[in-house]
Amino acid sequence: MIVRISTEGQYEIADADAGELNKLDARAVEACEASDEAAFHEVFTQLLDYVRSHGEPVGDDDLIGSDIILPPPDVSLAEARAEFQGEGLIPG
Amino acid sequence: MPGLSGRMSTVVKAKISKLLDRAEDPSETLEYSYQKQIELLQNVKKGIADVVTSKKRLQLQEEKLQQQVVKLDTQARQALAAGNEDLARTALERKNVAQTELQSLDSQVAQLEQQQEQMTASEQKLRTKIEQFRSKKEVVKAQYSAAEAQVRISEAATGVGEEMADVGLAMQRALDKTENMKARADAVQELEAAGTFDDLTSLGSGDDDIDRQLAQLSSTSEVDADLAKMKAELGQGAGSPAAGQLGAGESGGQPAEGQAS
């Protein structure tokens, strides 16, 4: 399974690790919906660290699409709430 | 995944397929995608140049402020030695403002430095991916029929498209931050233009604006401490090296240019 951390890069993660990712993701969404900035950043940082520590970085010369795309590490709660909808993600 | 990551993926994928669907013929898709990649690479280069320009501008401001700090410190000593404590206090207040600005400029320059490094790394990565895409594209065009080519290349196109989206996002965020810093730099320049850091010879009656800003920005206790320290120093080391430094205020008194863009 390929996971991208936006603005950082892609990681290959074992399918067995997907469950834990899902749990952290759900908690991040919860914190986001509760507008709990501190909790959101804490969980989101855990999520990113999990990907970084359990994943194998994808090589620069590999052209693979990701199964999961995570927001950038410096994402704000407001941005996360807006779910990156609208224009601006892709130029052109 | 229904969460943040799931929604993010959906949005990105929808945009990429929109991007790739614009051309119907596979070889056209390939060429179109390749053109877009090259364009983006150019934009990233421009973005990096932008960040570097902003950084240089802030560094220039830092240098000027640094000079002001030295000059104001000297002037405070001169004023104190001449028994004019009010003037010394004003000089120290201004020095305090300049130092606070310096600290914030310092951290902004560091941030821009980091952004520059990140963007340079993304540019390198994107370049490698584009090169990979280009060679795949040539192989596919030479070896496969149109229908097969579409299938063979779609994964690569998605991969490179996603990378483009990501580099685009990273660049947008870096430039947004740079914009904020530019606004901040402009604000400092306005303070400068208003004479906040000017040398004290220009101190006259029309300084209400400056005084108001000083009152807002400078910390009185810090100024008091500075003043006390300076008094102690002057009391002890009367005459020796301080006498030599007294003239320094004048020599550094180049007219502060209002515009440094």
XYZ file of C-alpha atoms in Angstrom:
353
model
C 0.000 0.000 0.000
C 1.406 3.389 -0.998
C 0.861 6.323 1.347
C 1.822 9.873 0.497
C 2.485 12.541 3.076
C 1.716 15.685 1.118
C 4.723 17.942 0.418
C 6.983 15.247 1.851
C 6.892 12.050 -0.224
C 5.560 8.524 -0.678
C 6.002 5.516 1.586
C 5.269 1.857 1.025
C 3.379 0.414 3.979
C 2.578 -3.221 4.715
C -1.128 -3.980 4.390
C -1.029 -5.262 7.962
C -0.354 -1.710 9.158
C -3.465 -0.320 7.512
C -5.645 -1.017 10.554
C -3.550 1.178 12.827
C -3.507 3.937 10.206
C -7.261 3.762 9.968
C -7.616 4.109 13.715
C -5.336 7.158 13.868
C -7.092 8.670 10.873
C -10.481 8.252 12.517
C -9.199 9.887 15.705
C -7.793 12.795 13.689
C -11.173 13.304 12.039
C -12.854 13.190 15.438
C -10.547 15.872 16.839
C -11.066 17.867 13.680
C -14.825 17.716 13.979
C -14.618 18.653 17.654
C -12.443 21.650 16.659
C -9.887 20.474 19.183
C -6.722 21.978 17.748
C -4.306 20.468 20.282
C -5.758 16.977 20.000
C -5.810 17.205 16.235
C -2.135 18.104 15.998
C -1.190 15.426 18.483
C -3.016 12.649 16.643
C -2.021 13.891 13.234
C 1.651 13.959 14.260
C 1.283 10.392 15.537
C -0.225 9.408 12.218
C 2.657 10.925 10.251
C 5.246 9.390 12.556
C 3.604 6.005 12.127
C 3.875 6.266 8.352
C 7.475 7.462 8.523
C 8.567 4.750 10.927
C 6.642 1.819 9.435
C 6.961 2.788 5.787
C 9.735 2.341 3.265
C 10.341 5.550 1.259
C 9.437 5.154 -2.429
C 12.388 5.848 -4.746
C 12.559 9.103 -6.699
C 12.530 7.233 -10.008
C 9.341 5.298 -9.201
C 6.126 6.506 -10.750
C 3.330 5.083 -8.642
C -0.009 6.532 -7.651
C -0.791 6.543 -3.927
C -3.601 4.623 -2.263
C -3.759 7.154 0.528
C -2.802 10.815 0.529
C -2.305 12.547 3.854
C -2.405 16.326 4.311
C 0.925 18.145 4.713
C 2.653 18.070 8.135
C 2.034 21.778 8.719
C -1.692 21.525 8.021
C -3.854 23.731 10.196
C -7.109 22.609 11.744
C -9.004 25.054 9.552
C -7.423 23.605 6.422
C -8.104 20.073 7.542
C -11.711 20.994 8.172
C -12.025 22.389 4.678
C -10.745 18.958 3.581
C -8.686 20.449 0.863
C -11.660 20.913 -1.356
C -11.807 23.476 -4.083
C -9.124 24.729 -6.388
C -5.487 24.994 -5.579
C -4.274 21.456 -5.035
C -3.207 20.945 -8.586
C -1.881 23.737 -10.730
C -3.481 24.110 -14.142
C -10.726 5.321 4.060
C -13.433 7.799 4.966
C -11.161 10.086 6.984
C -8.879 12.991 6.164
C -6.563 10.836 4.103
C -9.432 9.323 2.144
C -10.937 12.654 1.241
C -7.566 14.085 0.347
C -6.882 11.129 -1.978
C -10.246 11.479 -3.672
C -9.759 15.146 -4.359
C -6.255 14.676 -5.740
C -7.232 11.708 -7.906
C -10.267 13.478 -9.300
C -8.101 16.413 -10.288
C -5.449 14.251 -11.874
C -7.921 12.321 -13.965
C -9.452 15.603 -15.068
C -5.988 16.759 -16.058
C -5.271 13.590 -18.028
C -8.692 13.328 -19.644
C -8.263 16.549 -21.514
C -6.589 14.705 -24.328
C -8.249 11.613 -25.771
C -5.547 10.088 -27.898
C -2.950 8.293 -25.717
C 0.072 9.786 -27.361
C -1.562 13.168 -27.002
C -2.201 12.428 -23.327
C 1.439 11.578 -22.912
C 2.666 14.699 -24.602
C 0.177 16.898 -22.800
C 1.126 15.445 -19.465
C 4.798 15.840 -20.265
C 4.331 19.478 -21.242
C 2.519 20.128 -17.973
C 5.385 18.542 -16.070
C 7.956 20.738 -17.767
C 5.834 23.815 -17.086
C 5.588 22.929 -13.443
C 9.328 22.429 -13.216
C 9.822 25.939 -14.590
C 7.350 27.277 -12.042
C 9.179 25.570 -9.216
C 12.390 27.222 -10.348
C 10.663 30.584 -10.387
C 9.251 29.875 -6.945
C 12.702 29.106 -5.585
C 14.041 32.328 -7.080
C 11.199 34.179 -5.351
C 12.071 32.717 -1.985
C 15.744 33.550 -2.470
C 14.875 37.150 -3.362
C 12.735 37.532 -0.264
C 15.461 36.047 1.870
C 18.070 38.447 0.508
C 15.774 41.352 1.120
C 15.268 40.373 4.740
C 19.000 39.859 5.180
C 19.615 43.346 3.865
C 17.141 44.722 6.389
C 18.864 42.757 9.097
C 22.183 44.361 8.251
C 20.699 47.819 8.355
C 19.028 47.192 11.677
C 22.238 45.769 13.064
C 23.991 49.016 12.185
C 21.212 51.011 13.802
C 21.519 49.014 16.998
C 25.226 49.789 17.223
C 24.662 53.427 16.393
C 21.835 53.918 18.892
C 23.845 52.221 21.590
C 26.723 54.595 20.949
C 24.391 57.563 20.967
C 22.873 56.497 24.255
C 26.351 56.367 25.773
C 27.183 59.770 24.385
C 23.977 61.247 25.709
C 24.493 59.729 29.119
C 28.100 60.907 29.260
C 26.834 64.390 28.443
C 24.335 64.111 31.287
C 21.226 63.965 29.088
C 19.381 60.986 30.488
C 16.152 61.612 28.569
C 17.941 61.475 25.269
C 19.792 58.338 26.356
C 16.483 56.735 27.277
C 14.988 57.567 23.890
C 18.013 56.082 22.129
C 17.730 52.917 24.194
C 14.017 52.653 23.481
C 14.742 52.773 19.803
C 17.526 50.270 20.172
C 15.074 47.997 21.939
C 12.584 48.224 19.077
C 15.312 47.551 16.541
C 16.503 44.518 18.483
C 13.033 43.059 18.698
C 12.664 43.447 14.949
C 16.051 41.857 14.444
C 15.020 38.768 16.369
C 11.904 38.280 14.325
C 13.812 38.844 11.089
C 16.311 36.225 12.208
C 13.677 33.548 12.570
C 12.052 34.523 9.279
C 15.328 34.242 7.417
C 15.803 30.804 8.972
C 12.327 29.774 7.834
C 12.961 30.969 4.297
C 16.235 29.096 4.294
C 14.361 25.928 5.181
C 11.758 26.560 2.499
C 14.437 27.074 -0.081
C 16.018 23.755 0.832
C 12.704 21.928 0.703
C 11.768 23.395 -2.658
C 15.166 22.589 -4.097
C 14.753 18.996 -2.930
C 11.265 18.789 -4.500
C 12.572 20.225 -7.713
C 15.237 17.545 -7.831
C 12.733 14.806 -7.133
C 10.271 16.076 -9.709
C 13.051 16.328 -12.274
C 13.953 12.667 -11.693
C 10.310 11.617 -12.013
C 9.818 13.622 -15.182
C 12.906 12.054 -16.708
C 11.539 8.641 -15.788
C 8.206 9.514 -17.341
C 9.862 10.755 -20.507
C 11.734 7.524 -21.097
C 8.654 5.409 -20.329
C 6.662 7.519 -22.722
C 9.150 6.921 -25.534
C 9.210 3.179 -24.918
C 5.426 2.945 -24.832
C 5.005 5.019 -27.957
C 7.517 2.870 -29.845
C 6.316 -0.542 -28.732
C 2.600 -0.540 -28.158
C -0.579 0.098 -30.028
C -2.674 3.064 -29.012
C -5.053 1.028 -26.856
C -2.260 -0.790 -25.056
C -0.297 2.399 -24.600
C -3.186 3.977 -22.720
C -3.215 1.134 -20.206
C 0.557 0.864 -19.896
C 1.104 4.519 -19.251
C -1.828 5.298 -17.031
C -0.108 4.215 -13.828
C 2.973 6.256 -14.635
C 0.832 9.229 -15.584
C -1.052 8.980 -12.317
C 2.206 8.695 -10.407
C 3.782 11.693 -12.031
C 0.500 13.619 -11.916
C 0.296 13.063 -8.191
C 3.881 14.204 -7.765
C 3.057 17.330 -9.729
C 0.046 17.994 -7.554
C 2.174 17.571 -4.476
C 4.996 19.795 -5.648
C 2.350 22.343 -6.639
C 0.884 22.198 -3.165
C 4.284 22.487 -1.482
C 5.151 25.445 -3.654
C 1.872 27.177 -3.001
C 2.337 26.817 0.738
C 5.926 28.037 0.630
C 4.962 31.058 -1.429
C 2.029 31.872 0.849
C 4.397 31.941 3.798
C 6.841 34.068 1.849
C 4.038 36.515 1.063
C 3.311 36.875 4.773
C 6.928 37.603 5.443
C 7.018 40.199 2.689
C 4.125 41.951 4.365
C 6.035 41.856 7.624
C 9.168 43.204 5.961
C 7.113 46.032 4.488
C 5.822 46.869 7.943
C 9.358 47.093 9.280
C 10.263 49.312 6.405
C 7.369 51.601 7.246
C 8.626 51.873 10.794
C 11.990 52.736 9.369
C 10.478 55.332 7.074
C 8.594 56.840 10.006
C 11.952 57.398 11.660
C 11.586 54.847 14.404
C 15.183 53.735 14.057
C 16.556 57.063 12.897
C 19.429 58.747 14.466
C 18.706 61.113 17.239
C 19.918 64.229 15.514
C 16.592 64.206 13.706
C 14.678 64.161 16.961
C 12.416 67.176 16.958
C 8.938 68.238 17.880
C 7.059 66.250 15.232
C 7.790 62.865 16.721
C 4.386 61.967 18.158
C 3.915 59.108 15.720
C 7.255 57.593 16.606
C 6.695 58.094 20.301
C 3.382 56.308 20.094
C 4.969 53.379 18.317
C 7.784 53.308 20.793
C 5.355 53.230 23.648
C 3.618 50.270 22.066
C 6.652 48.337 21.066
C 9.418 48.849 23.549
C 9.619 47.284 26.906
C 10.286 49.916 29.527
C 11.840 47.542 32.000
C 14.389 46.413 29.464
C 15.249 49.994 28.651
C 15.611 50.774 32.356
C 17.946 47.851 32.769
C 20.008 48.936 29.786
C 20.208 52.435 31.125
C 21.304 51.296 34.561
C 23.950 49.046 33.030
C 25.239 51.826 30.861
C 25.405 54.183 33.806
C 27.408 51.652 35.775
C 29.772 51.112 32.878
C 30.284 54.810 32.399
C 30.826 55.266 36.109
C 33.533 52.631 36.257
C 35.462 52.821 33.039
C 35.430 56.603 32.700
C 37.662 57.726 29.951
C 39.417 54.603 28.688
C 38.030 52.861 25.568
C 34.664 54.591 25.764
C 36.227 57.876 24.786
C 37.356 56.370 21.509
C 33.883 55.054 20.748
C 32.169 58.345 21.225
C 32.799 59.514 17.701
C 31.469 56.323 16.150
C 27.906 57.577 16.149
C 28.659 60.258 13.623
C 30.694 58.112 11.274
C 27.919 55.534 10.999
C 25.385 58.251 10.276
C 24.746 57.578 6.624
C 21.318 58.832 5.657
C 18.872 55.995 6.226
C 17.424 55.181 2.857
C 13.686 54.860 2.941
C 13.521 52.375 0.127
C 15.451 49.133 0.008
C 13.330 47.088 -2.391
